[in-house]
PDB file of C-alpha atoms and ligand atoms in Angstrom:
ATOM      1  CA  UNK A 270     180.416 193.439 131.494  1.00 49.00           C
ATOM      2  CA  UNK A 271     179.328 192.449 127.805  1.00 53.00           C
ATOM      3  CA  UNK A 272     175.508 192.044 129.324  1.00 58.00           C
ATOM      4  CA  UNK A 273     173.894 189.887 131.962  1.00 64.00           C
ATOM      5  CA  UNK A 274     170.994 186.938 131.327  1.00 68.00           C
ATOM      6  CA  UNK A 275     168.463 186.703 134.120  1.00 69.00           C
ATOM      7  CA  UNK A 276     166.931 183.227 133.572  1.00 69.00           C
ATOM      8  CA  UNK A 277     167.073 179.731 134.442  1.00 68.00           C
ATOM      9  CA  UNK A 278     169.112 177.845 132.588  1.00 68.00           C
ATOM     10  CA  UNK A 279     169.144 173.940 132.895  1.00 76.00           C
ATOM     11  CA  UNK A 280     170.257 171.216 130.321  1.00 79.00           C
ATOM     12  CA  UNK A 281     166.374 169.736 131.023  1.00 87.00           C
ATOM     13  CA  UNK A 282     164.570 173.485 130.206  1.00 90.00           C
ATOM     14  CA  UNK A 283     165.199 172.710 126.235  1.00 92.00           C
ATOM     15  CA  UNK A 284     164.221 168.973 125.868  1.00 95.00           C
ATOM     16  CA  UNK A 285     160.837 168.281 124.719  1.00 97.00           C
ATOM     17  CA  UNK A 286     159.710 164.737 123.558  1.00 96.00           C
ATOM     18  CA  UNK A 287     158.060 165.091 120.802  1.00 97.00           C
ATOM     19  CA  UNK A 288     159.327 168.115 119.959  1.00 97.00           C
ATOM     20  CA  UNK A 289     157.830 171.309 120.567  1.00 98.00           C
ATOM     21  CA  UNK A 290     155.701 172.936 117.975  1.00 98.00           C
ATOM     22  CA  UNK A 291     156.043 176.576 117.275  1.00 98.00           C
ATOM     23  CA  UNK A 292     154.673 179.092 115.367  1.00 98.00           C
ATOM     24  CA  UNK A 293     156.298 182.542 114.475  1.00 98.00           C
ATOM     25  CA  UNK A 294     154.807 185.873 113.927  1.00 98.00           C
ATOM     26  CA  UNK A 295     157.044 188.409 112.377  1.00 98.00           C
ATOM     27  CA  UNK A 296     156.881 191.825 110.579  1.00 97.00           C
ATOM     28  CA  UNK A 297     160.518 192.907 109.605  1.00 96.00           C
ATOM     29  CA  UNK A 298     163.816 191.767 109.663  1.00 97.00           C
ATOM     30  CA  UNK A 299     163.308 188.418 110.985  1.00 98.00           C
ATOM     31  CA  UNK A 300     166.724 188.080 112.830  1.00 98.00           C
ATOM     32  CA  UNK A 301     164.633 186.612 116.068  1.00 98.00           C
ATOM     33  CA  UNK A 302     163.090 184.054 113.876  1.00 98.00           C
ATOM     34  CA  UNK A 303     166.428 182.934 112.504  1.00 98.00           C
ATOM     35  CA  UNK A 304     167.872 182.365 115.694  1.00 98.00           C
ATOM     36  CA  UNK A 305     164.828 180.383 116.871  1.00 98.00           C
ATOM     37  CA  UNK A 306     165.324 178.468 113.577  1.00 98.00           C
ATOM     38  CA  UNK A 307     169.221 178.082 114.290  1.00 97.00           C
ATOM     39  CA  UNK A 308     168.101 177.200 118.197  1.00 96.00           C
ATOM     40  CA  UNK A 309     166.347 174.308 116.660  1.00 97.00           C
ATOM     41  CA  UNK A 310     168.622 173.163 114.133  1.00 96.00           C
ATOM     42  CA  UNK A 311     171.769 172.903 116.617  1.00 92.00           C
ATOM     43  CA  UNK A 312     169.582 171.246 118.979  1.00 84.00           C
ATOM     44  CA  UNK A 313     169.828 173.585 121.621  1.00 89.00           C
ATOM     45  CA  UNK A 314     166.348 173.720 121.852  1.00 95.00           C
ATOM     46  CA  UNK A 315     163.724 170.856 121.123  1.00 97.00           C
ATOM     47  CA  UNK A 316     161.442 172.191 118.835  1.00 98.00           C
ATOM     48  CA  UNK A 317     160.211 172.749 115.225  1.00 97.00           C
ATOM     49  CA  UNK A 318     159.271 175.554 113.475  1.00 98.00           C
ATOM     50  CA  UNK A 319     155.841 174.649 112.272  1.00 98.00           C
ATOM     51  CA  UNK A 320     154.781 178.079 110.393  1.00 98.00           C
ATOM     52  CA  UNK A 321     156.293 181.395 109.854  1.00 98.00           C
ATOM     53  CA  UNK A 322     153.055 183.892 109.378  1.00 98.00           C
ATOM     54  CA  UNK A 323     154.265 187.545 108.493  1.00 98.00           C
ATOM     55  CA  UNK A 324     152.259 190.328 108.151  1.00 98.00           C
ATOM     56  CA  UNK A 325     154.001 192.296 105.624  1.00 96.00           C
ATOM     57  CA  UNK A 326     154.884 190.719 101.634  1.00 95.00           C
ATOM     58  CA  UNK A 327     158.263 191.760 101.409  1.00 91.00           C
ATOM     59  CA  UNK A 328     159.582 191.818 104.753  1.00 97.00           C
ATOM     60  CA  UNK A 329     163.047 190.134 105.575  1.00 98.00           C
ATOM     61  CA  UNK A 330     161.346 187.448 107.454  1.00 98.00           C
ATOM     62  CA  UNK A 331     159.843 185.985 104.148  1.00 98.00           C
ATOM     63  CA  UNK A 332     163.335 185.700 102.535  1.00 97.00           C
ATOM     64  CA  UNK A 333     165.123 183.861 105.657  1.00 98.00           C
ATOM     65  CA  UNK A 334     162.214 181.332 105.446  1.00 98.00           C
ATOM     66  CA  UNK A 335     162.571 180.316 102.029  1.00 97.00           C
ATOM     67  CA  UNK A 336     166.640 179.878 102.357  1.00 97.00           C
ATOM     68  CA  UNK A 337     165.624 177.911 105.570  1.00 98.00           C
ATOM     69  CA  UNK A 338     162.933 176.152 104.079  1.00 98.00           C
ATOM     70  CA  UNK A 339     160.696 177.027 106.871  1.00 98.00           C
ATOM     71  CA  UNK A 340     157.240 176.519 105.720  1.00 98.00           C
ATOM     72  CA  UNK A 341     155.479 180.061 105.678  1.00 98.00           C
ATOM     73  CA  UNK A 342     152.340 182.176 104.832  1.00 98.00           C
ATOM     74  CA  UNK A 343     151.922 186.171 103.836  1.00 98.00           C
ATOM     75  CA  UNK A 344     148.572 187.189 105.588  1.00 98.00           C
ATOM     76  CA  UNK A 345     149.021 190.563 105.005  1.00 98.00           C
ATOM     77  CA  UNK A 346     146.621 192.805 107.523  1.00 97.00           C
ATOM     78  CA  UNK A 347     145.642 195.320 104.751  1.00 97.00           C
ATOM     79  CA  UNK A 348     144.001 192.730 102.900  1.00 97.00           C
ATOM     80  CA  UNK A 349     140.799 192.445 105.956  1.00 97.00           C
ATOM     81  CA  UNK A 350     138.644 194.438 106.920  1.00 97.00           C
ATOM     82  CA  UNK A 351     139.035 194.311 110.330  1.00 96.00           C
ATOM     83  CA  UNK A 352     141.831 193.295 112.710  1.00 96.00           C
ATOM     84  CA  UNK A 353     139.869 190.698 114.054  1.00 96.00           C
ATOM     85  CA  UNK A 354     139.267 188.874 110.628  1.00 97.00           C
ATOM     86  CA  UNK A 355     143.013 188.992 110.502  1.00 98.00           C
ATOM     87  CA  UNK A 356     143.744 187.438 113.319  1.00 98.00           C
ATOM     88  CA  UNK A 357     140.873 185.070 112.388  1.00 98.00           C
ATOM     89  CA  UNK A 358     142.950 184.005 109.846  1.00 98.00           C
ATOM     90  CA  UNK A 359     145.998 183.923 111.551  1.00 98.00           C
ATOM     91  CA  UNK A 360     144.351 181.499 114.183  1.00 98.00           C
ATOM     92  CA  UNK A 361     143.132 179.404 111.323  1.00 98.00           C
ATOM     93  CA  UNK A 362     146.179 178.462 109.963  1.00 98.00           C
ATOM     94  CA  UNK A 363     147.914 177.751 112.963  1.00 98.00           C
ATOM     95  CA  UNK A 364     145.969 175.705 114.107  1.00 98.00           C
ATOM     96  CA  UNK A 365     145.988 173.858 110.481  1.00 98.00           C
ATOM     97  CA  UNK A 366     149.517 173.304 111.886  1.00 97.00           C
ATOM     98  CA  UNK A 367     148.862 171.908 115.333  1.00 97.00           C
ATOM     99  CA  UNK A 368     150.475 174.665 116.902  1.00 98.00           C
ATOM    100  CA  UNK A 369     151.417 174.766 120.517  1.00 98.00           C
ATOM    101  CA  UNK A 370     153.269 177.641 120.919  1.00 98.00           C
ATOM    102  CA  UNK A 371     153.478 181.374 119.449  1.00 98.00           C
ATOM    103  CA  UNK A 372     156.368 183.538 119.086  1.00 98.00           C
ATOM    104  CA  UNK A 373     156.027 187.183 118.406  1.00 98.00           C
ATOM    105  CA  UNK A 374     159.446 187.634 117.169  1.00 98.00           C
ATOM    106  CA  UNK A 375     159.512 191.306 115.951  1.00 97.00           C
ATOM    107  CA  UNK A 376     155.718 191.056 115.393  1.00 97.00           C
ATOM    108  CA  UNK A 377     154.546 194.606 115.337  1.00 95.00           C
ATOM    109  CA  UNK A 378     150.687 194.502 115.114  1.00 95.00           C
ATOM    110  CA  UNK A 379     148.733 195.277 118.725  1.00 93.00           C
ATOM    111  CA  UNK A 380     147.236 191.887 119.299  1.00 95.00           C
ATOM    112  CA  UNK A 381     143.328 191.385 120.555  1.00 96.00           C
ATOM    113  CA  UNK A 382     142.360 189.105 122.801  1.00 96.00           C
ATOM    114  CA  UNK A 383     140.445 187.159 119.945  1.00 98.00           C
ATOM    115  CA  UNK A 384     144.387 185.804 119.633  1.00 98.00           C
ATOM    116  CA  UNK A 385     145.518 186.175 123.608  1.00 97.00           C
ATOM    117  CA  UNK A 386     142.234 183.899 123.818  1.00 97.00           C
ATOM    118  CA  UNK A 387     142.884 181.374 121.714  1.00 97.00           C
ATOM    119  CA  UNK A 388     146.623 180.684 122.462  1.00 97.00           C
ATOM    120  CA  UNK A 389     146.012 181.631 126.268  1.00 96.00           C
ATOM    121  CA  UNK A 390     149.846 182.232 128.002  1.00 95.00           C
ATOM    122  CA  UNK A 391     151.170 180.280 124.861  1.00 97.00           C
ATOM    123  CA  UNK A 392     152.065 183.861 123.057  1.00 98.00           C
ATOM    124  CA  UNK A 393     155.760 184.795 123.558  1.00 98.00           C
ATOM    125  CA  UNK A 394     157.213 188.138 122.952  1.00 98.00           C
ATOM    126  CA  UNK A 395     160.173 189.870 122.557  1.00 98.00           C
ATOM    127  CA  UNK A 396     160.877 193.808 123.434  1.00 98.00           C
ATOM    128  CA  UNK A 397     164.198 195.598 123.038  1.00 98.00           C
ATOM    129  CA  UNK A 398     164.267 196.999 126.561  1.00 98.00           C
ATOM    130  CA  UNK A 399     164.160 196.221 130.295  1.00 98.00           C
ATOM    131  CA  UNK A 400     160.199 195.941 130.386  1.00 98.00           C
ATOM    132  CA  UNK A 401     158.375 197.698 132.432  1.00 97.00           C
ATOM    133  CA  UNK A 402     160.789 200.546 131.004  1.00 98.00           C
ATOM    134  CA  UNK A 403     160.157 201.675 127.115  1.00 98.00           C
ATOM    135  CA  UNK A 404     157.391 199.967 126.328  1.00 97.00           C
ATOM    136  CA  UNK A 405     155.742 200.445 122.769  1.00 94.00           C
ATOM    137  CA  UNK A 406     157.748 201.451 119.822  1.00 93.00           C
ATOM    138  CA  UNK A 407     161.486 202.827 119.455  1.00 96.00           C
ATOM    139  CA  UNK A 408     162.247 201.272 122.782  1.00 98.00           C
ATOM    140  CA  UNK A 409     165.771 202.023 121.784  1.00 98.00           C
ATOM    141  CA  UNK A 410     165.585 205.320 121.196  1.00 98.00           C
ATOM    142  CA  UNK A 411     163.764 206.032 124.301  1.00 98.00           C
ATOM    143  CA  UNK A 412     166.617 204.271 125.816  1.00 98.00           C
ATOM    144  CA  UNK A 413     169.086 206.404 124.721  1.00 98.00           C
ATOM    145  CA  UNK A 414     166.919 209.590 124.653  1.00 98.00           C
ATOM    146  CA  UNK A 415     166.119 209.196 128.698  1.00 98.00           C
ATOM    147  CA  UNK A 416     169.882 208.796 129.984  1.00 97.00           C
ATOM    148  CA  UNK A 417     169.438 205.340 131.612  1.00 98.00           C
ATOM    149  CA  UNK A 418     172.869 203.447 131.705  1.00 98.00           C
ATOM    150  CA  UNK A 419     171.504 200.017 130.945  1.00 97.00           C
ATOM    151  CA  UNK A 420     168.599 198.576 128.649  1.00 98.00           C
ATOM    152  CA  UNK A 421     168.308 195.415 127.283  1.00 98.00           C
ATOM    153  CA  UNK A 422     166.130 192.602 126.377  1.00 98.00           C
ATOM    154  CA  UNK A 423     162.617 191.224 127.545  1.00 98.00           C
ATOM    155  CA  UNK A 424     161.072 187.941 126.642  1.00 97.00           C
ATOM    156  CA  UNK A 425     157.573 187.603 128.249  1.00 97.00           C
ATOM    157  CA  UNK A 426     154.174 185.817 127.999  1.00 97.00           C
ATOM    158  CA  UNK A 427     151.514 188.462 125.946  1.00 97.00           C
ATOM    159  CA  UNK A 428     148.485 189.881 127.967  1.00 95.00           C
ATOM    160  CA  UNK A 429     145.672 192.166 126.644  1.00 92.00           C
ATOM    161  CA  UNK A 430     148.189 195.388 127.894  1.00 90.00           C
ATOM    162  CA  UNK A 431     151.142 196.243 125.320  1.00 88.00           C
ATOM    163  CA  UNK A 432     154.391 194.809 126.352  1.00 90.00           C
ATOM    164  CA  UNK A 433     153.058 194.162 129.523  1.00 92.00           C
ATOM    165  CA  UNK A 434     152.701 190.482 130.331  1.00 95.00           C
ATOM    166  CA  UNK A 435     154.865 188.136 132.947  1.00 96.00           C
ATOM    167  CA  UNK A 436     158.611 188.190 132.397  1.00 97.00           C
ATOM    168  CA  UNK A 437     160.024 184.980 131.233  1.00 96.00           C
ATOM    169  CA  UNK A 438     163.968 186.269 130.972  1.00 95.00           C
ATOM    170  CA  UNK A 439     165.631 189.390 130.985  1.00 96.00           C
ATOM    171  CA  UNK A 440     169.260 190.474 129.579  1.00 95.00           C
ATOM    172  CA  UNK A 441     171.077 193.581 131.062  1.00 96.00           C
ATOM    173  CA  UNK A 442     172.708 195.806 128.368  1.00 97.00           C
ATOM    174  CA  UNK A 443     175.288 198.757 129.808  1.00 97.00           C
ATOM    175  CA  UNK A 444     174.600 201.696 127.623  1.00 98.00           C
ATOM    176  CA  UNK A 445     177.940 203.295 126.852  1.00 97.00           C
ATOM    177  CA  UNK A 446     178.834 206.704 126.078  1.00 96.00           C
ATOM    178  CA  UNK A 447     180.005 206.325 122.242  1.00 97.00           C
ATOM    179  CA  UNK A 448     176.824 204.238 121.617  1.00 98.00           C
ATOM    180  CA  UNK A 449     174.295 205.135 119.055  1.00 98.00           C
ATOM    181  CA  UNK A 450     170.906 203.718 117.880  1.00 98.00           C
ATOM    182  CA  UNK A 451     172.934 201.960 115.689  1.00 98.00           C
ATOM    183  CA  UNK A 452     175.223 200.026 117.764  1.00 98.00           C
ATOM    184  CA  UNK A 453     172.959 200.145 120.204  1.00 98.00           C
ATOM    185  CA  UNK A 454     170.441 198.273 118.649  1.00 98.00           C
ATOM    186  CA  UNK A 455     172.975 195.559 117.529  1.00 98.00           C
ATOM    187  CA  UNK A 456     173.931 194.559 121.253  1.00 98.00           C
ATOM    188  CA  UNK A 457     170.411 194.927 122.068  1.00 98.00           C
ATOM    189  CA  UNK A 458     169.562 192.254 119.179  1.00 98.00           C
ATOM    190  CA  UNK A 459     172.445 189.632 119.709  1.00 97.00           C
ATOM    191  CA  UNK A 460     171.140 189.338 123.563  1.00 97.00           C
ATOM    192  CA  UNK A 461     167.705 188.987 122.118  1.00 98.00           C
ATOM    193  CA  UNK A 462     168.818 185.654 120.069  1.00 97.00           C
ATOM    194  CA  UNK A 463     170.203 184.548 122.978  1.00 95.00           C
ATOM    195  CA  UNK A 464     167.222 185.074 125.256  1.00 96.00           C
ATOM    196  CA  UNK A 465     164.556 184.437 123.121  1.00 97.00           C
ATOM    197  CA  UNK A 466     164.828 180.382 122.659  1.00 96.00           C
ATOM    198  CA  UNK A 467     165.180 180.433 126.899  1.00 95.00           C
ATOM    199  CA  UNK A 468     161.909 182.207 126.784  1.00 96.00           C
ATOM    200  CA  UNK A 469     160.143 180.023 124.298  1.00 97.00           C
ATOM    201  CA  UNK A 470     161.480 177.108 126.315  1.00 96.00           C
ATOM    202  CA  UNK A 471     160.305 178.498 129.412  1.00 95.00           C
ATOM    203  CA  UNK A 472     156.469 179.011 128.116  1.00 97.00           C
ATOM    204  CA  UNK A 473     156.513 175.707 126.442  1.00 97.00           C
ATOM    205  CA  UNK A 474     157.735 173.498 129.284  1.00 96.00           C
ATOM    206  CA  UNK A 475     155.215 175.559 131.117  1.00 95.00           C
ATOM    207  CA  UNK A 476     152.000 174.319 128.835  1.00 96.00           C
ATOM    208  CA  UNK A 477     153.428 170.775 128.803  1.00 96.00           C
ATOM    209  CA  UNK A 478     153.150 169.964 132.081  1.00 94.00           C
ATOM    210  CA  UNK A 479     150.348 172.118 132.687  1.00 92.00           C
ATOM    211  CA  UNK A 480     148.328 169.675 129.841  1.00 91.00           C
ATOM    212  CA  UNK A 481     150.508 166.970 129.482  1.00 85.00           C
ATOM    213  CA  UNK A 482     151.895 166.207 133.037  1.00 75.00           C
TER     214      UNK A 482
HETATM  215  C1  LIG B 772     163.455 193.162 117.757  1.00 72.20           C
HETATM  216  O1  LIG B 772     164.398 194.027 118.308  1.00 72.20           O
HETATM  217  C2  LIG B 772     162.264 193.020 118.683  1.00 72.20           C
HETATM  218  O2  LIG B 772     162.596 193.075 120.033  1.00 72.20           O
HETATM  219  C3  LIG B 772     161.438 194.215 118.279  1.00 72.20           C
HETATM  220  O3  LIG B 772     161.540 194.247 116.892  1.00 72.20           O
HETATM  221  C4  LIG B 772     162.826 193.764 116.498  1.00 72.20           C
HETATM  222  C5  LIG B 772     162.650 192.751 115.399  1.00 72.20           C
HETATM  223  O4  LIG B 772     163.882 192.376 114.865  1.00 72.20           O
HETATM  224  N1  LIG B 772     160.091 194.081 118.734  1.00 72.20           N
HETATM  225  C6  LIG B 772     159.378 195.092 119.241  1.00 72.20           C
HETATM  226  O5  LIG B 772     159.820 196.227 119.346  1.00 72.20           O
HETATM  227  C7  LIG B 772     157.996 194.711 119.693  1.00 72.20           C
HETATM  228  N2  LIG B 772     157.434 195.710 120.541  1.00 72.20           N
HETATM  229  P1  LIG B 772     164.024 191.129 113.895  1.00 72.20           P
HETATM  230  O6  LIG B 772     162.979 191.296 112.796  1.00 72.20           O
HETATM  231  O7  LIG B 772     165.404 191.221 113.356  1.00 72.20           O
HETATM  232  O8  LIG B 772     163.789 189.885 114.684  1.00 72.20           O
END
């Protein structure tokens, strides 16, 4: 067993007329936010990628969005004085956008609920384990450091607790005995591209119906 999706999964979860609007948070790498990207592009999932907002100048993030052409900004945290007038600004600008939905995809700030408040269950996250296990950083590393035979993925709506908010899917990864942090972390990440556009589908249909019917 490669891993093991816990989620609904119907042709009608991804279609959204007009499409879903989404904007991304990120901080590193930004392989989440490519496969949201890709989700869109292949139609899997009805949506566009309004804004990419990242929090750091020369993260990884910044790069995929200008070979995408994904419209994004740098509001880099260091730059305000308080975390608040950062996510003041963050707020500002998407709703500039028209935003509907937020993704945290590898977004590694604590949010406050100046931002919970203002996107109320329209935040999205993604963690690299079986939430409620391994919460907060290195959830991979805890992983492997506690002995448990399978981690995985969590996608799940953000609440004022870290990494704590309802589950929208879940992948199982088996942890096997040759794995590393390494290739631990790379099993770990393909089920998150997998899971993550279910989640943001899940949360959007979700605020649709709740406000559109
Ligand atoms: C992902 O593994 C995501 O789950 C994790 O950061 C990585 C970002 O990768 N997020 C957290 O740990 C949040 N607590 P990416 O930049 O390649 O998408």
């Amino acid at each position: 067993m490669e891993s093991y999706i816990m989620a609904p999964h119907h042709e009608s979860l991804f279609k959204f007329s007009p499409k879903l609007r989404l904007g991304i948070l990120a901080s590193g790498v930004g392989s989440n936010f490519e496969a949201l990207v890709k989700a869109t592009r292949d139609s899997f999932l009805q949506a566009e990628i309004s804004l990419l907002i990242v929090n750091n100048p020369n993260c990884g993030a910044v790069n995929k969005a200008i070979s995408l052409g994904i419209p994004y900004q740098i509001i880099d945290h260091r730059s305000f004085p308080s975390r608040s007038e950062h996510e003041q600004q963050i707020i500002n600008a998407f709703q500039k956008s028209d935003v509907e939905i937020l993704v945290m995809a590898g977004w590694m700030r604590i949010v406050t609920s100046l931002l919970i408040k203002s996107y109320p269950d329209r935040i999205v996250n993604i963690h690299p384990s079986i939430l409620p296990s391994f919460r907060g950083t290195n959830a991979i590393k805890q992983a492997l450091k506690s002995g448990v035979k399978i981690t995985g993925c969590s996608v799940h709506l953000v609440n004022e607790e870290v990494d704590s908010g309802p589950i929208l899917v879940q992948v199982a990864v088996p942890i096997l005995k040759e794995d590393n942090q390494e290739s631990l972390s790379a099993k770990v990440r393909k089920q998150e591209h997998k899971s993550l556009p279910i989640g943001v589908a899940i949360a959007g249909k979700r605020w649709r119906e709740a406000n559109y019917g």
